Coordinates of C-alpha atoms in Angstrom, one line a residue:
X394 CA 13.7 43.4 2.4
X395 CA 17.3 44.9 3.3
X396 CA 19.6 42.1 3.1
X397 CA 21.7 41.2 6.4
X398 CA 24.3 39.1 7.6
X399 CA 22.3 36.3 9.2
X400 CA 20.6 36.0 6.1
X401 CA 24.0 34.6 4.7
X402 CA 24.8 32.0 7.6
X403 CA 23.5 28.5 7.2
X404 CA 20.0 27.8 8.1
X405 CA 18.5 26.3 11.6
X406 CA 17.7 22.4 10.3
X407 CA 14.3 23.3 11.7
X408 CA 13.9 26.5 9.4
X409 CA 14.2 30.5 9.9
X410 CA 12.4 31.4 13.1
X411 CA 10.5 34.4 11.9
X412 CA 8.5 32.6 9.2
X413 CA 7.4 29.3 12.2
X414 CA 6.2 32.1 13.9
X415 CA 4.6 34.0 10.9
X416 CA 3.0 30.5 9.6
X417 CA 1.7 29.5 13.1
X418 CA 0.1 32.8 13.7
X419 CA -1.7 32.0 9.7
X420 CA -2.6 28.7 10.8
X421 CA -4.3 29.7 13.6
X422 CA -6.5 32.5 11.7
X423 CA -6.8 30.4 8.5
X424 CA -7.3 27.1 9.5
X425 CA -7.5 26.7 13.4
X426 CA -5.1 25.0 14.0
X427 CA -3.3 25.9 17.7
X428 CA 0.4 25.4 17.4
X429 CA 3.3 26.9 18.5
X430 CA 6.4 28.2 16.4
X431 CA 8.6 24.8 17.1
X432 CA 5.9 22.7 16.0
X433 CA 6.5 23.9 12.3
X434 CA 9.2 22.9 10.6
X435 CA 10.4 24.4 7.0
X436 CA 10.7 21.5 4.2
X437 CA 11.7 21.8 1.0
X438 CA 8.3 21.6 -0.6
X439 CA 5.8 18.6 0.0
X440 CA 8.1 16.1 -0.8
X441 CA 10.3 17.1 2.0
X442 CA 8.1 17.2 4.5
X443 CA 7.0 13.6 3.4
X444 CA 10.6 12.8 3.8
X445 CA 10.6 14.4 7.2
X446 CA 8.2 12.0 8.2
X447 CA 9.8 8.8 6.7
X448 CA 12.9 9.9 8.5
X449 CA 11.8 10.3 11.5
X450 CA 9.0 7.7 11.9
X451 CA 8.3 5.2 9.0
X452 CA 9.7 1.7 9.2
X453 CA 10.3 -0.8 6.7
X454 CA 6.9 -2.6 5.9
X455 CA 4.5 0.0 7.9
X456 CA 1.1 0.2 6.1
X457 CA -0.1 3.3 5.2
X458 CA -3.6 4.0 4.1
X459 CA -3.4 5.9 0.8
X460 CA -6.2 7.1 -0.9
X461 CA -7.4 5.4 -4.0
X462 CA -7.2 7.1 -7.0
X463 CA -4.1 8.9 -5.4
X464 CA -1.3 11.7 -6.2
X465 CA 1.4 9.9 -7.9
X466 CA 4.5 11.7 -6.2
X467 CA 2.6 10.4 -2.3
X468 CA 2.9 6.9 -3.8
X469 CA 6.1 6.9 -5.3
X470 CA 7.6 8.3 -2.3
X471 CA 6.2 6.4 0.3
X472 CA 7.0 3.1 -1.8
X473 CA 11.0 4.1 -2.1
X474 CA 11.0 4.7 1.6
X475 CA 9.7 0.7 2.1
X476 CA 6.5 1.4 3.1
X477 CA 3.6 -1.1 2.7
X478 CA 0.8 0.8 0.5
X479 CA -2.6 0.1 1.5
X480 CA -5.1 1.9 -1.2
X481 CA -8.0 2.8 0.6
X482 CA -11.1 3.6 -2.5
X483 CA -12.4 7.1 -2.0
X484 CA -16.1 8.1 -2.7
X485 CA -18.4 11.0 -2.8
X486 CA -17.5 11.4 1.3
X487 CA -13.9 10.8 0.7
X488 CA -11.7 7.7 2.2
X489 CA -13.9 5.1 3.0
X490 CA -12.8 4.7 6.2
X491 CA -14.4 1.0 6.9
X492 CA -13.0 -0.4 4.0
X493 CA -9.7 1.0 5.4
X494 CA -10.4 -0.9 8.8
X495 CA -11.2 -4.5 7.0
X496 CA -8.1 -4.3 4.6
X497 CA -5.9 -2.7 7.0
X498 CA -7.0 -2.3 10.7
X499 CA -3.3 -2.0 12.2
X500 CA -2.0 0.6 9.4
X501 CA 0.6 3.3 11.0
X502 CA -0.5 5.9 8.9
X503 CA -3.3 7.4 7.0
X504 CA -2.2 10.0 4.5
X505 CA -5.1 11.7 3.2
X506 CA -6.2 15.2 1.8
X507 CA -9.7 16.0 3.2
X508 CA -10.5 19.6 2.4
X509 CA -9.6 18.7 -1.4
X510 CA -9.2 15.0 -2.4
X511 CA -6.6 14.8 -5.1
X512 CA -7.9 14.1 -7.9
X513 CA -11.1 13.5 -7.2
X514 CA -12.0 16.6 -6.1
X515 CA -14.1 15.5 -3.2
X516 CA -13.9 17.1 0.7
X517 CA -14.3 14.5 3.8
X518 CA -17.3 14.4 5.6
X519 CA -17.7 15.4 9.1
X520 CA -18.9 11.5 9.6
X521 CA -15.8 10.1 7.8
X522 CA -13.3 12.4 9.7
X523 CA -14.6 11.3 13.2
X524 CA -14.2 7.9 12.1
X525 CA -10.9 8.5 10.8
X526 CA -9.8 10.2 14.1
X527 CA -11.7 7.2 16.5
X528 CA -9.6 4.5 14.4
X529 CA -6.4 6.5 14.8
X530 CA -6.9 7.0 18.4
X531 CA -7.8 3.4 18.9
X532 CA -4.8 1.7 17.2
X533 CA -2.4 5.0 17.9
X534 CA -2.0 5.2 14.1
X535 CA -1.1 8.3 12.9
X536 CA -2.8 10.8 10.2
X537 CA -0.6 12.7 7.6
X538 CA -2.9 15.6 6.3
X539 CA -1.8 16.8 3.2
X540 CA -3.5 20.3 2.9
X541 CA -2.3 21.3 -0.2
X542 CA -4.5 23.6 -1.8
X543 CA -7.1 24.6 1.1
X544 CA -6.8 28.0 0.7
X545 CA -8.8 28.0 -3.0
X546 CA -12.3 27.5 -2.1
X547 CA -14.2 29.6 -3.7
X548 CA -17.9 29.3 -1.9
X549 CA -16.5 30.6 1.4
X550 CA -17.5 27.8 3.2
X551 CA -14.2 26.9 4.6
X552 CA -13.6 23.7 6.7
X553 CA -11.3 24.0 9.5
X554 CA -8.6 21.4 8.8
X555 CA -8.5 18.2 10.6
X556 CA -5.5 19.1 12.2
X557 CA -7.5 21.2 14.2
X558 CA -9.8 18.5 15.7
X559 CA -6.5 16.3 16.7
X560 CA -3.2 16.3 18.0
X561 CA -1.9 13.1 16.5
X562 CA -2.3 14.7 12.9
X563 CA 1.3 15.4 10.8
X564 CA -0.3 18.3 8.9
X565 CA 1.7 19.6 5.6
X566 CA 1.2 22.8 3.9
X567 CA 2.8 24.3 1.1
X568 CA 3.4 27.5 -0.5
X569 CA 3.8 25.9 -4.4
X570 CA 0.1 26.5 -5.1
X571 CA -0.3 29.9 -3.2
X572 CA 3.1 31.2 -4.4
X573 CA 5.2 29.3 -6.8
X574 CA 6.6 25.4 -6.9
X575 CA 10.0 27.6 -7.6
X576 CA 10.3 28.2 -4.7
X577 CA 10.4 24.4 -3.0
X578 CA 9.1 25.8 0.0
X579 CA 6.6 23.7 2.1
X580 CA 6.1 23.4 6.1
X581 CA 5.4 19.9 8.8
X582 CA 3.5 20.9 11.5
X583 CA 3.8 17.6 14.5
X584 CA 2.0 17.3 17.3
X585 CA 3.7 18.0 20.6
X586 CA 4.9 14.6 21.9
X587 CA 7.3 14.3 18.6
X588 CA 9.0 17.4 19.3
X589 CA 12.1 15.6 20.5
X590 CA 12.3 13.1 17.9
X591 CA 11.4 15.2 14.9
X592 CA 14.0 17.8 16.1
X593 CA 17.0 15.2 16.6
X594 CA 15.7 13.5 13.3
X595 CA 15.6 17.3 11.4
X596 CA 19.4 18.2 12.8
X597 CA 21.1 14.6 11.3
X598 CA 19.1 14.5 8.1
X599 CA 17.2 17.8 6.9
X600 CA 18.5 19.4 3.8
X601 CA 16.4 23.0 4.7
X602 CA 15.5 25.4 2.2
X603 CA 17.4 28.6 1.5
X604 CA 17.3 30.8 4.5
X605 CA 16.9 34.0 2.1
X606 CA 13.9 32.7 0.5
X607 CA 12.5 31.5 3.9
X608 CA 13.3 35.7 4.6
X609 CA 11.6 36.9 1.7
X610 CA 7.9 35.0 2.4
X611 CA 8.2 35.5 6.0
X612 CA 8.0 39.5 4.5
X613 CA 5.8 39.4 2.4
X614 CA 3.7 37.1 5.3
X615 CA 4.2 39.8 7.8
X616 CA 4.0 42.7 5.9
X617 CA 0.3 41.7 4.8
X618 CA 0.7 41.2 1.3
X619 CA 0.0 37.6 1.5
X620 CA -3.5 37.7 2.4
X621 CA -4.0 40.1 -0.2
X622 CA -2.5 38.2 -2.6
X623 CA -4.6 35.1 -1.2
X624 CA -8.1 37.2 -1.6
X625 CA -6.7 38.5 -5.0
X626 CA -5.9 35.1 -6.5
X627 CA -9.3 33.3 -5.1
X628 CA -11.4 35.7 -7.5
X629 CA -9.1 35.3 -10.1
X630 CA -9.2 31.1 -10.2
X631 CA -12.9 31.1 -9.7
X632 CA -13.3 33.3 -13.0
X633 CA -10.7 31.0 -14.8
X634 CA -12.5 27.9 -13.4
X635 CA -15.8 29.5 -15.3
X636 CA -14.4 30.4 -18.4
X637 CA -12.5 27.1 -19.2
X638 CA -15.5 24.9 -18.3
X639 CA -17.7 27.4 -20.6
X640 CA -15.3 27.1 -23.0
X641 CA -14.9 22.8 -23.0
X642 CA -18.8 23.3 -23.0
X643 CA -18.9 25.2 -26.2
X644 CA -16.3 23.3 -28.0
X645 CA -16.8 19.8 -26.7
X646 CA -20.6 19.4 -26.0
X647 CA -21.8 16.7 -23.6
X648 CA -18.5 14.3 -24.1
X649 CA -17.6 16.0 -20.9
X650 CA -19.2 16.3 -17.9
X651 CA -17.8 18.1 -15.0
X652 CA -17.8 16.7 -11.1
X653 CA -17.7 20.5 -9.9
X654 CA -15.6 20.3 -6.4
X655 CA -16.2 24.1 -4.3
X656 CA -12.1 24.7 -4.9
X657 CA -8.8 23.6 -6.0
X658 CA -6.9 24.7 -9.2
X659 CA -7.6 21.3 -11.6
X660 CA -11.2 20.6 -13.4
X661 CA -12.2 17.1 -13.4
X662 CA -13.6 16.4 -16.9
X663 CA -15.3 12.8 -16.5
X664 CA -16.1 10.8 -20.0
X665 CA -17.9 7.5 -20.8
X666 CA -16.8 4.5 -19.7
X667 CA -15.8 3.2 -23.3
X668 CA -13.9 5.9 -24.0
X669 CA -9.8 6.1 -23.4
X670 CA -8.6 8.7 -20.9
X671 CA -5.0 7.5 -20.9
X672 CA -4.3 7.4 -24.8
X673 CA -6.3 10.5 -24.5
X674 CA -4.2 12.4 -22.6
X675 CA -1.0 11.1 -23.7
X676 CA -1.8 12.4 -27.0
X677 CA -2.9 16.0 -25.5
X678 CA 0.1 15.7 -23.7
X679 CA 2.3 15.5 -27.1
X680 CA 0.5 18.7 -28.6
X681 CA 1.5 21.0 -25.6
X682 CA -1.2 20.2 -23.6
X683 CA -0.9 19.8 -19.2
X684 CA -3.8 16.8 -19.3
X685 CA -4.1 13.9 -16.9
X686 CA -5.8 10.7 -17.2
X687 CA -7.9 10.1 -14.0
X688 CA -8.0 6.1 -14.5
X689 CA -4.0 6.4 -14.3
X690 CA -4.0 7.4 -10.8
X691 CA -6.0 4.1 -9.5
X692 CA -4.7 1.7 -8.2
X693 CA -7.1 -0.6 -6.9
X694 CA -10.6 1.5 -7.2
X695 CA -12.9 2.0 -10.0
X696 CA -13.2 5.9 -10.3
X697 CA -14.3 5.5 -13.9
X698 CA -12.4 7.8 -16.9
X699 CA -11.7 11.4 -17.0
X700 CA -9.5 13.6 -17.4
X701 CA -7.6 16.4 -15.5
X702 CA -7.6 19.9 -16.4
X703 CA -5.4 22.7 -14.8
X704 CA -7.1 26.3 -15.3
X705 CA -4.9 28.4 -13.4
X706 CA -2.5 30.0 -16.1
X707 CA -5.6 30.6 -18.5
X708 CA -5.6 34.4 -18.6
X709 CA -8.7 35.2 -21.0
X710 CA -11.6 33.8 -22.0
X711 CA -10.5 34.0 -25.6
X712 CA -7.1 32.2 -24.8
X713 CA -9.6 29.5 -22.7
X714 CA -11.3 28.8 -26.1
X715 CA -8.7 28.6 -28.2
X716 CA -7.0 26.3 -26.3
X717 CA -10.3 24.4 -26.1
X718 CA -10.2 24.3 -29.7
X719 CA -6.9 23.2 -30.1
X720 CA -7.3 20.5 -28.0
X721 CA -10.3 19.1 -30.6
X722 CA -8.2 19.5 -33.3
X723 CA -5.7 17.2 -31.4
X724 CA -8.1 14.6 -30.2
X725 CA -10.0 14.5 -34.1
X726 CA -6.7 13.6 -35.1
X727 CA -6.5 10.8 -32.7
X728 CA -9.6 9.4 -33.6
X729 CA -9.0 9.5 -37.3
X730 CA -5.6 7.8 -36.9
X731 CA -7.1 4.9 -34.4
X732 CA -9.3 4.1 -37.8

């Protein structure tokens, strides 16, 4: 891109123009979702838009539904803002919406991720989305849909978000997974009738992200070299996704067995019951290893022991075993020291 003088002025609060238009045209295409250019507004990644929200909506002691085993950085940042956490336990359909409606009925909000439950893996069920959207209706609660890595399914079956089947959704998307976190770049699309509020709320508070950056993507969005990109990097993960659970298989056996979800960039790796998935990974964690315990993000719910396995930045299937290897080596020398 040739750089101009607009691209030196300060930012609109709401974000640069060209790239609202650019992402509401994707969303439309990608995930059917009809919205307009000043719906979106341009965050500094997902913990900015979730601050968007707070700003412009949350009030001390609101419950929010929040999925149980959760993403630690939804928790930590709803909890600091002075909301009331509500864990909701997810299954093999995703939140369990009833059990949401006996512990909580009244809740304001529901943040969920449906196409790819974090970190369970799972996607919501047509039966459990209508019933998310007939509760919300009902008590005029509203559902934060936090779409963070939709666009890496790899079965082409492709759900359209729930966003699309509902105006009262708050619907965040992010480039982090599809681009680079580097780049803090995420977007908040609100329904219509918040317009007003979100924009006076975005102009007193909203930090923005660098207007050059926001430049840069909404280039490389128009110019097509983001779909590319998106088409490139799907074949590339699902090999990746292959060769590391291959590899784990040929170095590790049956201790793990894999809950397969159709996308995303982690592997779920779950173990036996008896076994230790925190002192697990805190020890992989020591040796160089990017390994999360699953029990560690529950906070009421069962979901058993496992642990989390990134496979993105594996770039060989040679490098895949090694690493599996490696991470033996480290867990043998657990065991012998716990003797």
């Amino acid at each position: 891109m040739r750089l101009q003088s607009r691209h030196m002025s300060y930012p609109q609060s709401a974000g640069y123009p060209p790239l609202r238009e650019a992402i509401a045209a994707y969303l439309q295409l990608s995930r059917g979702i009809s919205c307009t250019p000043q719906q979106v507004f341009i965050t500094a990644g997902y913990r900015g838009a979730l601050n968007l929200i707070g700003r412009a909506l949350l009030k001390p002691q609101d419950q929010v539904w929040l999925e149980d085993p959760y993403f630690p950085p939804s928790y930590h940042l709803l909890t600091q803002m002075g909301a009331e956490i509500v864990p909701v336990p997810v299954d093999q359909n995703g939140i369990n919406v009833a059990i949401g409606k006996i512990l909580a009925p009244d809740a304001r909000f529901a943040l969920i991720t449906p196409a790819h439950q974090s970190p369970l893996g799972v996607t919501l069920s047509m039966a459990r989305k209508q019933a998310l959207l007939a509760w919300a209706e009902q008590n005029r609660a509203l559902i934060i849909e936090d779409d963070y890595d939709s666009e890496f399914l790899y079965d082409n079956r492709r759900q359209p978000a729930l966003a699309s089947l509902s105006d009262n959704i708050l619907y965040i998307g992010t480039f982090s997974k599809i681009l680079t976190p580097a780049l803090r770049l995420a977007y908040l699309v609100v329904p219509p009738d918040l317009l007003s509020h979100f924009n006076t709320t975005c102009h007193a508070w909203h930090d923005g992200s660098p207007l050059l950056q926001q430049a840069v993507v909404t280039d490389f969005m128009q110019e097509g070299h983001f779909s590319r990109h998106l088409r490139k990097m799907r074949a590339i993960y699902a090999q990746r996704k292959q060769m590391v659970i291959e590899s784990l298989d040929q170095v590790f056996g049956t201790r793990f067995q894999f809950d397969i979800s159709i996308g995303g960039l982690h592997l779920l790796a779950k173990l036996a019951q008896h076994e230790d998935d925190v002192t697990l990974a805190q020890q992989a964690r020591k040796d160089g290893f990017g390994i999360a315990a699953l029990s560690s993000r529950s906070l009421n719910a069962d979901c058993g022991k496992g642990l989390l396995f990134g496979f993105a930045n594996e770039p060989t299937p040679e490098a895949a075993l090694n690493h599996a290897k490696n991470l033996q080596k480290c867990l043998l020398q657990l065991t012998d020291a716990s003797r």
